[in-house]
mmCIF file with all atom_site columns, C-alpha atoms in Angstrom:
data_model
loop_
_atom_site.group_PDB
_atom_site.id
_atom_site.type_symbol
_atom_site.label_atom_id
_atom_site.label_alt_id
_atom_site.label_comp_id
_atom_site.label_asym_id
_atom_site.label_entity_id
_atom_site.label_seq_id
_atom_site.pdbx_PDB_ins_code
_atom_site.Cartn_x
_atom_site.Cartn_y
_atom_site.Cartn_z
_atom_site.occupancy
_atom_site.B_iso_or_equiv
_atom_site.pdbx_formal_charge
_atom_site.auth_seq_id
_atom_site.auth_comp_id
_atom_site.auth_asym_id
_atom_site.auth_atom_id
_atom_site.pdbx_PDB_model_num
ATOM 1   C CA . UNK A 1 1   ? 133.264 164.391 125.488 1.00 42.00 ? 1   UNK A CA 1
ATOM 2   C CA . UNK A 1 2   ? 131.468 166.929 128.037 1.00 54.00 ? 2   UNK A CA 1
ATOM 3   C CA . UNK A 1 3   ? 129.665 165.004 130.621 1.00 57.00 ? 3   UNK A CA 1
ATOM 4   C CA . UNK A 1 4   ? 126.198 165.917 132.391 1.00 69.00 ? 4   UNK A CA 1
ATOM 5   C CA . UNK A 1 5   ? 126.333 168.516 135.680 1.00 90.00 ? 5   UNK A CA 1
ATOM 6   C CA . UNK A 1 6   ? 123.080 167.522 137.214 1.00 91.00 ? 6   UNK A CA 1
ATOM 7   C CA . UNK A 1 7   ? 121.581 169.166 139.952 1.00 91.00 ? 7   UNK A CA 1
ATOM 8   C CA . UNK A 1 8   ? 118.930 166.802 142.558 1.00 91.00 ? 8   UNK A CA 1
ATOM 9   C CA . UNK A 1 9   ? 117.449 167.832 145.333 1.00 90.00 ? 9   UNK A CA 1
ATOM 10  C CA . UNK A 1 10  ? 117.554 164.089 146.169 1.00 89.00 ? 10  UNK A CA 1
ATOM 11  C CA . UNK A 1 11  ? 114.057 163.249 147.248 1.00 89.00 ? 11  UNK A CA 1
ATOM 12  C CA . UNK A 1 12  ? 112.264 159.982 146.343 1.00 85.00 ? 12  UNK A CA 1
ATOM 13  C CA . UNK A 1 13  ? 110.503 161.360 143.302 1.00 86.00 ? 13  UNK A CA 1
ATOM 14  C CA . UNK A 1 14  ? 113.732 162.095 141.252 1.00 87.00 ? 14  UNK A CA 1
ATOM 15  C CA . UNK A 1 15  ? 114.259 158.452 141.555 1.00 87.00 ? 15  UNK A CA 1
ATOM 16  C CA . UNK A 1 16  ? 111.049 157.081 141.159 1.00 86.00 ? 16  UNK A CA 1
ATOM 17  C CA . UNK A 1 17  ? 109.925 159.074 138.156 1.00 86.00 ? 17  UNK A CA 1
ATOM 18  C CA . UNK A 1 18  ? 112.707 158.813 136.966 1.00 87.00 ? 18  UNK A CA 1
ATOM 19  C CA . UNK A 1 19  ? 114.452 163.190 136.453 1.00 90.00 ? 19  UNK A CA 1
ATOM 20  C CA . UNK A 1 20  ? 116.995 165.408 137.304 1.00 90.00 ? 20  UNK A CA 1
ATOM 21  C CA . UNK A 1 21  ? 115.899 168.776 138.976 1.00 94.00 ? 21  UNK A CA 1
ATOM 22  C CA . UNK A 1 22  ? 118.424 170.534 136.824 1.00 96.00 ? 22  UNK A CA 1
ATOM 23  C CA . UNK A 1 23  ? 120.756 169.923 134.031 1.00 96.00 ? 23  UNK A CA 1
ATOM 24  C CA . UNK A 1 24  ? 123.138 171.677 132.378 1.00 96.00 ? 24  UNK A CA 1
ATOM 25  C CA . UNK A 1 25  ? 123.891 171.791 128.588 1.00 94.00 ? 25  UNK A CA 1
ATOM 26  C CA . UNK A 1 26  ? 126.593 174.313 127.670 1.00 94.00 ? 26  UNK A CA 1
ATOM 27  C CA . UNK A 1 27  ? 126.157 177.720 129.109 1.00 95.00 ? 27  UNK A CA 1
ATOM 28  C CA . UNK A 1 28  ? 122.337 176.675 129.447 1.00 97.00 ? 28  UNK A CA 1
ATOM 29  C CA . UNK A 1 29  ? 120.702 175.067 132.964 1.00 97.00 ? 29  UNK A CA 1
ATOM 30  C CA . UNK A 1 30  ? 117.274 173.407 132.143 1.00 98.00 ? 30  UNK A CA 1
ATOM 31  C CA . UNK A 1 31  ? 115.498 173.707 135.351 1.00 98.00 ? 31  UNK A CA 1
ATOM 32  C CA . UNK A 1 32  ? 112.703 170.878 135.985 1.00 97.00 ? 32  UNK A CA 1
ATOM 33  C CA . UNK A 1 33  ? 109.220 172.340 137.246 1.00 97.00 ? 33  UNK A CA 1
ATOM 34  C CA . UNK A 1 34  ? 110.060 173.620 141.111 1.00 97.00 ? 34  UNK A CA 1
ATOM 35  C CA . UNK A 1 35  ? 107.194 173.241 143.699 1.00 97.00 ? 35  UNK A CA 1
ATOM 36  C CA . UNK A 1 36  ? 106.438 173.452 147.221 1.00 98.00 ? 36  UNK A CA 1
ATOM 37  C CA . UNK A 1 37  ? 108.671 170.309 149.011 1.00 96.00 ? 37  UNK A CA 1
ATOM 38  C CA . UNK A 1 38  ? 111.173 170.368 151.818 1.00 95.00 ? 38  UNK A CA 1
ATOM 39  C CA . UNK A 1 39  ? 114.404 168.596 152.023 1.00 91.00 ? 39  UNK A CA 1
ATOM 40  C CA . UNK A 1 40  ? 112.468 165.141 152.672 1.00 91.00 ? 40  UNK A CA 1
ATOM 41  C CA . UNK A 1 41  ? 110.329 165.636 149.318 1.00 91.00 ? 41  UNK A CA 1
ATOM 42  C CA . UNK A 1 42  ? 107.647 166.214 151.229 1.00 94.00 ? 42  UNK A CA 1
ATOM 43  C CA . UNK A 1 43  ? 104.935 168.318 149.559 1.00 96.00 ? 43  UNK A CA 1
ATOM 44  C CA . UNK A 1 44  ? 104.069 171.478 152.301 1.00 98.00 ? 44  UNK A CA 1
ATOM 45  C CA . UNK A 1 45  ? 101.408 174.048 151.987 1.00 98.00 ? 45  UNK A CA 1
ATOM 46  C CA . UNK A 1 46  ? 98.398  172.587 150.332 1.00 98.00 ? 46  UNK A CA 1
ATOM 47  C CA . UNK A 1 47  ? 96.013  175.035 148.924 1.00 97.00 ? 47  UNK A CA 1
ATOM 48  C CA . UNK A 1 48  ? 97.996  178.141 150.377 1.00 97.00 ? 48  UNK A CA 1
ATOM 49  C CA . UNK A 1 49  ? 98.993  179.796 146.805 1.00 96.00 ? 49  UNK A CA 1
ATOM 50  C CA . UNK A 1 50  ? 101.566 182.556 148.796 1.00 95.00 ? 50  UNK A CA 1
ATOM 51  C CA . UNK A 1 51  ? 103.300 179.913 150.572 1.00 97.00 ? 51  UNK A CA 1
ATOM 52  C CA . UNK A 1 52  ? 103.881 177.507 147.808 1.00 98.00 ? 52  UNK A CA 1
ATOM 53  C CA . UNK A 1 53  ? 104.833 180.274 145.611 1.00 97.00 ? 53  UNK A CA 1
ATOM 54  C CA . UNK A 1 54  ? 107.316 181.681 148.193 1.00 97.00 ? 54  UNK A CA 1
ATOM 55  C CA . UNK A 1 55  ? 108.864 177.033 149.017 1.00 98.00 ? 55  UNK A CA 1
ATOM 56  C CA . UNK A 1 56  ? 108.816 177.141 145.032 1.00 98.00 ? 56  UNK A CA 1
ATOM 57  C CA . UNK A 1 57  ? 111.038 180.163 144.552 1.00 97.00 ? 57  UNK A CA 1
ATOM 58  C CA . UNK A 1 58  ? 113.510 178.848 147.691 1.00 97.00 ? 58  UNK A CA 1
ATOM 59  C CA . UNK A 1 59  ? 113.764 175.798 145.717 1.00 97.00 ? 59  UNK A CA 1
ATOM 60  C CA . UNK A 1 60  ? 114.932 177.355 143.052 1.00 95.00 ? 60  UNK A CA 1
ATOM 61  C CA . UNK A 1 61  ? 117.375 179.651 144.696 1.00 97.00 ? 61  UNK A CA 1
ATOM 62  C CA . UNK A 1 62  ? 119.087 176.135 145.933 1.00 96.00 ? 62  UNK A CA 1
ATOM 63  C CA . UNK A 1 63  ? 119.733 175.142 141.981 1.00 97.00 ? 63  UNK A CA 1
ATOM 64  C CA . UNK A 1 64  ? 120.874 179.076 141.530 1.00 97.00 ? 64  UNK A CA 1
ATOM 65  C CA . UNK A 1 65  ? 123.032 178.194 144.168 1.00 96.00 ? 65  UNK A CA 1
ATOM 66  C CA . UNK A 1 66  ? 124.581 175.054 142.632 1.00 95.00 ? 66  UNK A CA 1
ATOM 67  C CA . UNK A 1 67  ? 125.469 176.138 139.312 1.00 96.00 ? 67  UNK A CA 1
ATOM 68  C CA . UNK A 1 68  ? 126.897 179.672 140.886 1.00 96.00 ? 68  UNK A CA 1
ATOM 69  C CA . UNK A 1 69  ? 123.924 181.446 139.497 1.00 97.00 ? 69  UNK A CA 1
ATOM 70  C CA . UNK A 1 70  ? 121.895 184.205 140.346 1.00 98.00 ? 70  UNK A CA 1
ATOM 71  C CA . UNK A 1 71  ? 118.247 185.098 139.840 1.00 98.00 ? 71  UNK A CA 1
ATOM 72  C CA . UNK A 1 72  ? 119.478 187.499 137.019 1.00 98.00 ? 72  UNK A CA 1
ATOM 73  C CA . UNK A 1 73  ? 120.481 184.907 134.793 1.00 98.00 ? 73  UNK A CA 1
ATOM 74  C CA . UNK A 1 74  ? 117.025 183.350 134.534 1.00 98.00 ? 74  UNK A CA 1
ATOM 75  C CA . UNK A 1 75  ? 116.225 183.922 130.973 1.00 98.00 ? 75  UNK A CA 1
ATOM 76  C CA . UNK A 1 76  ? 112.471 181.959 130.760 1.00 98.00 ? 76  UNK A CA 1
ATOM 77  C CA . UNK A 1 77  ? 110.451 180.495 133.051 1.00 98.00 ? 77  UNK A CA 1
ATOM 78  C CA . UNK A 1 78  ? 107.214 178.970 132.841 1.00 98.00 ? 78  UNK A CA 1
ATOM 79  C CA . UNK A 1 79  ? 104.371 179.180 135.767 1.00 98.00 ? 79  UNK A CA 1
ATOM 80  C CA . UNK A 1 80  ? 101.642 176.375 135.950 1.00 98.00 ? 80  UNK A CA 1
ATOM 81  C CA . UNK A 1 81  ? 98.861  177.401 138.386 1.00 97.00 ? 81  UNK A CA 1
ATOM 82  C CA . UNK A 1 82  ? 95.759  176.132 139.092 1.00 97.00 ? 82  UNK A CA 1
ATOM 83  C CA . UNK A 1 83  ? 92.719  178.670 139.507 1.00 96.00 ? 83  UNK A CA 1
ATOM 84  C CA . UNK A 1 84  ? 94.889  180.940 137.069 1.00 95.00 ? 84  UNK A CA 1
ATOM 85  C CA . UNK A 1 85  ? 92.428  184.005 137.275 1.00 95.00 ? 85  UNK A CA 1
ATOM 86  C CA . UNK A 1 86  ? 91.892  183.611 141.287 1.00 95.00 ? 86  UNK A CA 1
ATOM 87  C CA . UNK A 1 87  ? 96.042  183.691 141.443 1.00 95.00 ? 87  UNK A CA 1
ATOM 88  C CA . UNK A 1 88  ? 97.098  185.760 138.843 1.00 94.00 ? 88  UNK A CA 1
ATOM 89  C CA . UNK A 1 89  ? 98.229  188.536 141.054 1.00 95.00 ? 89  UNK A CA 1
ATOM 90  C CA . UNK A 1 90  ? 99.893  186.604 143.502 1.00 95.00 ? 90  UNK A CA 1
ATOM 91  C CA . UNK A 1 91  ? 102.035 185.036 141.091 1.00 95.00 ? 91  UNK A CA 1
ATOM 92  C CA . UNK A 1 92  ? 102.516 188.897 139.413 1.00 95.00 ? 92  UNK A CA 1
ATOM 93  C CA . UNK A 1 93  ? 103.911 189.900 142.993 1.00 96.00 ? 93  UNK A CA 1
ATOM 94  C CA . UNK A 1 94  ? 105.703 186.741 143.497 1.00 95.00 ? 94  UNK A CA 1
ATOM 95  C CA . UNK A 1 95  ? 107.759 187.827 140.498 1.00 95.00 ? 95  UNK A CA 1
ATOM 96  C CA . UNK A 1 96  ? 108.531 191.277 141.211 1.00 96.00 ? 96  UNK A CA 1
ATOM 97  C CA . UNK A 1 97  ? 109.925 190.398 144.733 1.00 96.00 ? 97  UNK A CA 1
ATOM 98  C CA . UNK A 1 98  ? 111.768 187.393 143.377 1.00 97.00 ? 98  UNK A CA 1
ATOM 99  C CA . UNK A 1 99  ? 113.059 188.819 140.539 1.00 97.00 ? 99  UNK A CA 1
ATOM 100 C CA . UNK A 1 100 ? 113.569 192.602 141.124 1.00 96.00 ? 100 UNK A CA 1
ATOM 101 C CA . UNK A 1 101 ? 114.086 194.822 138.428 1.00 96.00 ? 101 UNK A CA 1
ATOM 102 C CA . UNK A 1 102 ? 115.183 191.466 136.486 1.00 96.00 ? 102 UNK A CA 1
ATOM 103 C CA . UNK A 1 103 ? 112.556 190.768 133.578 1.00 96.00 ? 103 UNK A CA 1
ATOM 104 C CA . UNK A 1 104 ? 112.610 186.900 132.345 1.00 98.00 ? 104 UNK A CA 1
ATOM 105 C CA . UNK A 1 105 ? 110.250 185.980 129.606 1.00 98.00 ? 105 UNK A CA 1
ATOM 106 C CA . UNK A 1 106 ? 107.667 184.197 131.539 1.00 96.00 ? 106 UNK A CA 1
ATOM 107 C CA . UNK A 1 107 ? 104.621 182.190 130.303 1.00 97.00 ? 107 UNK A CA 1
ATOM 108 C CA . UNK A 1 108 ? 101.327 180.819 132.477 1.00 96.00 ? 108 UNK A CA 1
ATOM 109 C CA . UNK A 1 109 ? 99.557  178.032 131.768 1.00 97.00 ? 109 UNK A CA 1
ATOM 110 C CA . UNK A 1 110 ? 96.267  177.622 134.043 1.00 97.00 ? 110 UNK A CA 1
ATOM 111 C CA . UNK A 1 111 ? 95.926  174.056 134.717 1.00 97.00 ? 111 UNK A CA 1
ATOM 112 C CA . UNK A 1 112 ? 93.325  171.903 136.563 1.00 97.00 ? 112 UNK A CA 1
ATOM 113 C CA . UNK A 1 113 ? 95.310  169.832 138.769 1.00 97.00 ? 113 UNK A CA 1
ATOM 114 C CA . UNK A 1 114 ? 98.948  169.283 139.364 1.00 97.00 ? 114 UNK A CA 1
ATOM 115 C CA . UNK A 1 115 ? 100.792 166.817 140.764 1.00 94.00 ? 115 UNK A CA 1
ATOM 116 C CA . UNK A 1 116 ? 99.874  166.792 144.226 1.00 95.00 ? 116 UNK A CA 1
ATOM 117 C CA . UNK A 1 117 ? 96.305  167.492 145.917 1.00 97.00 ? 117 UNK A CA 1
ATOM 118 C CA . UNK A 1 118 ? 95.968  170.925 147.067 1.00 98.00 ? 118 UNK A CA 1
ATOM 119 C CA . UNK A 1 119 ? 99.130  171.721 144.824 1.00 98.00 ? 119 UNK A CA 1
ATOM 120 C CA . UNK A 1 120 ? 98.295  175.448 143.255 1.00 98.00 ? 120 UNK A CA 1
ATOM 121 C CA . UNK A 1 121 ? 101.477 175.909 141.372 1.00 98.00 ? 121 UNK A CA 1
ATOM 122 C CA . UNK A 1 122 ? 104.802 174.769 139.606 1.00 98.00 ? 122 UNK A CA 1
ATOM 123 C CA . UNK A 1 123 ? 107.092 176.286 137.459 1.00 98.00 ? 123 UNK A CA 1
ATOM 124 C CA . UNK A 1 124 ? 109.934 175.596 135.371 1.00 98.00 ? 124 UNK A CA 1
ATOM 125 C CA . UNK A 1 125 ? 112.803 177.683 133.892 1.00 98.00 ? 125 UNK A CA 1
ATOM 126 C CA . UNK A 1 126 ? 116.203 178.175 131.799 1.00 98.00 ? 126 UNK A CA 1
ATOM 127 C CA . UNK A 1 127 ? 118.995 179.964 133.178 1.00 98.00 ? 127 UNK A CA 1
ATOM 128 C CA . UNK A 1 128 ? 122.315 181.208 130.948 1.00 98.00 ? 128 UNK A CA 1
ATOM 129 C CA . UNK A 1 129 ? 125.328 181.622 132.938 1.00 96.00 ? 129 UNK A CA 1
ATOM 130 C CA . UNK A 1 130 ? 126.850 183.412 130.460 1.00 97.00 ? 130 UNK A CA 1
ATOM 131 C CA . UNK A 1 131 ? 124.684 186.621 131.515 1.00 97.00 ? 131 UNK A CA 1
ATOM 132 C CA . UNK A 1 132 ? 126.109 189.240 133.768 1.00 95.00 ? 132 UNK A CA 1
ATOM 133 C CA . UNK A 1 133 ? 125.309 187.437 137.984 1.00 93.00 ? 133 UNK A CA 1
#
């Protein structure tokens, strides 16, 4: 029977809400929605779209990094932003720096609020190892 590779960051919220940051099911990794934290799971940059956007994306290169991946084998991702027109095309250049010439499907969903005050956006994704690194 195939057991679990789960990926935490280990801050206080995995535990006390209760979720991985990352799991993998066959040649799939479900990534849980990455934001702004640091190591402590302390939430940085409150109402500063660029840097959240920027922690967000280093957060997820540390999952990457677990399962061996690389930003070319993110297959979906989805962006939750608040003030989705205001931000729009920060999170359009956040993309093409983070991802290259590498084209994920990618939906946004504007929100009003997220988790933390001041947070401006999360966002989730799927990554198949089976793709070419």
């Amino acid at each position: 029977m195939p057991t679990n590779d789960v990926f935490n960051h280990d801050v206080p919220a995995e535990s006390d809400f209760g979720y991985a940051q990352a799991i993998r099911s066959g040649d799939l990794v479900h990534v849980s929605g990455q934001l702004a934290i640091d190591e402590a799971g302390d939430f940085l940059h409150a109402d500063d779209f660029a840097a959240q956007l920027d922690l967000t994306y280093a957060n997820f290169d540390k999952v990457l990094s677990h399962y061996g991946a690389t930003r070319a084998q993110i297959v979906s991702q989805t962006v939750y932003m608040v003030n989705l027109r205001q931000n729009a095309g920060a999170v359009a250049a956040g993309n093409l720096a983070y991802f290259g010439d590498h084209r994920p499907v990618s939906t946004v969903v504007g929100v009003t609020e997220l988790t933390f005050p001041g947070q401006v956006v999360e966002i989730s994704c799927v990554i198949d190892t089976r793709l070419p690194a």
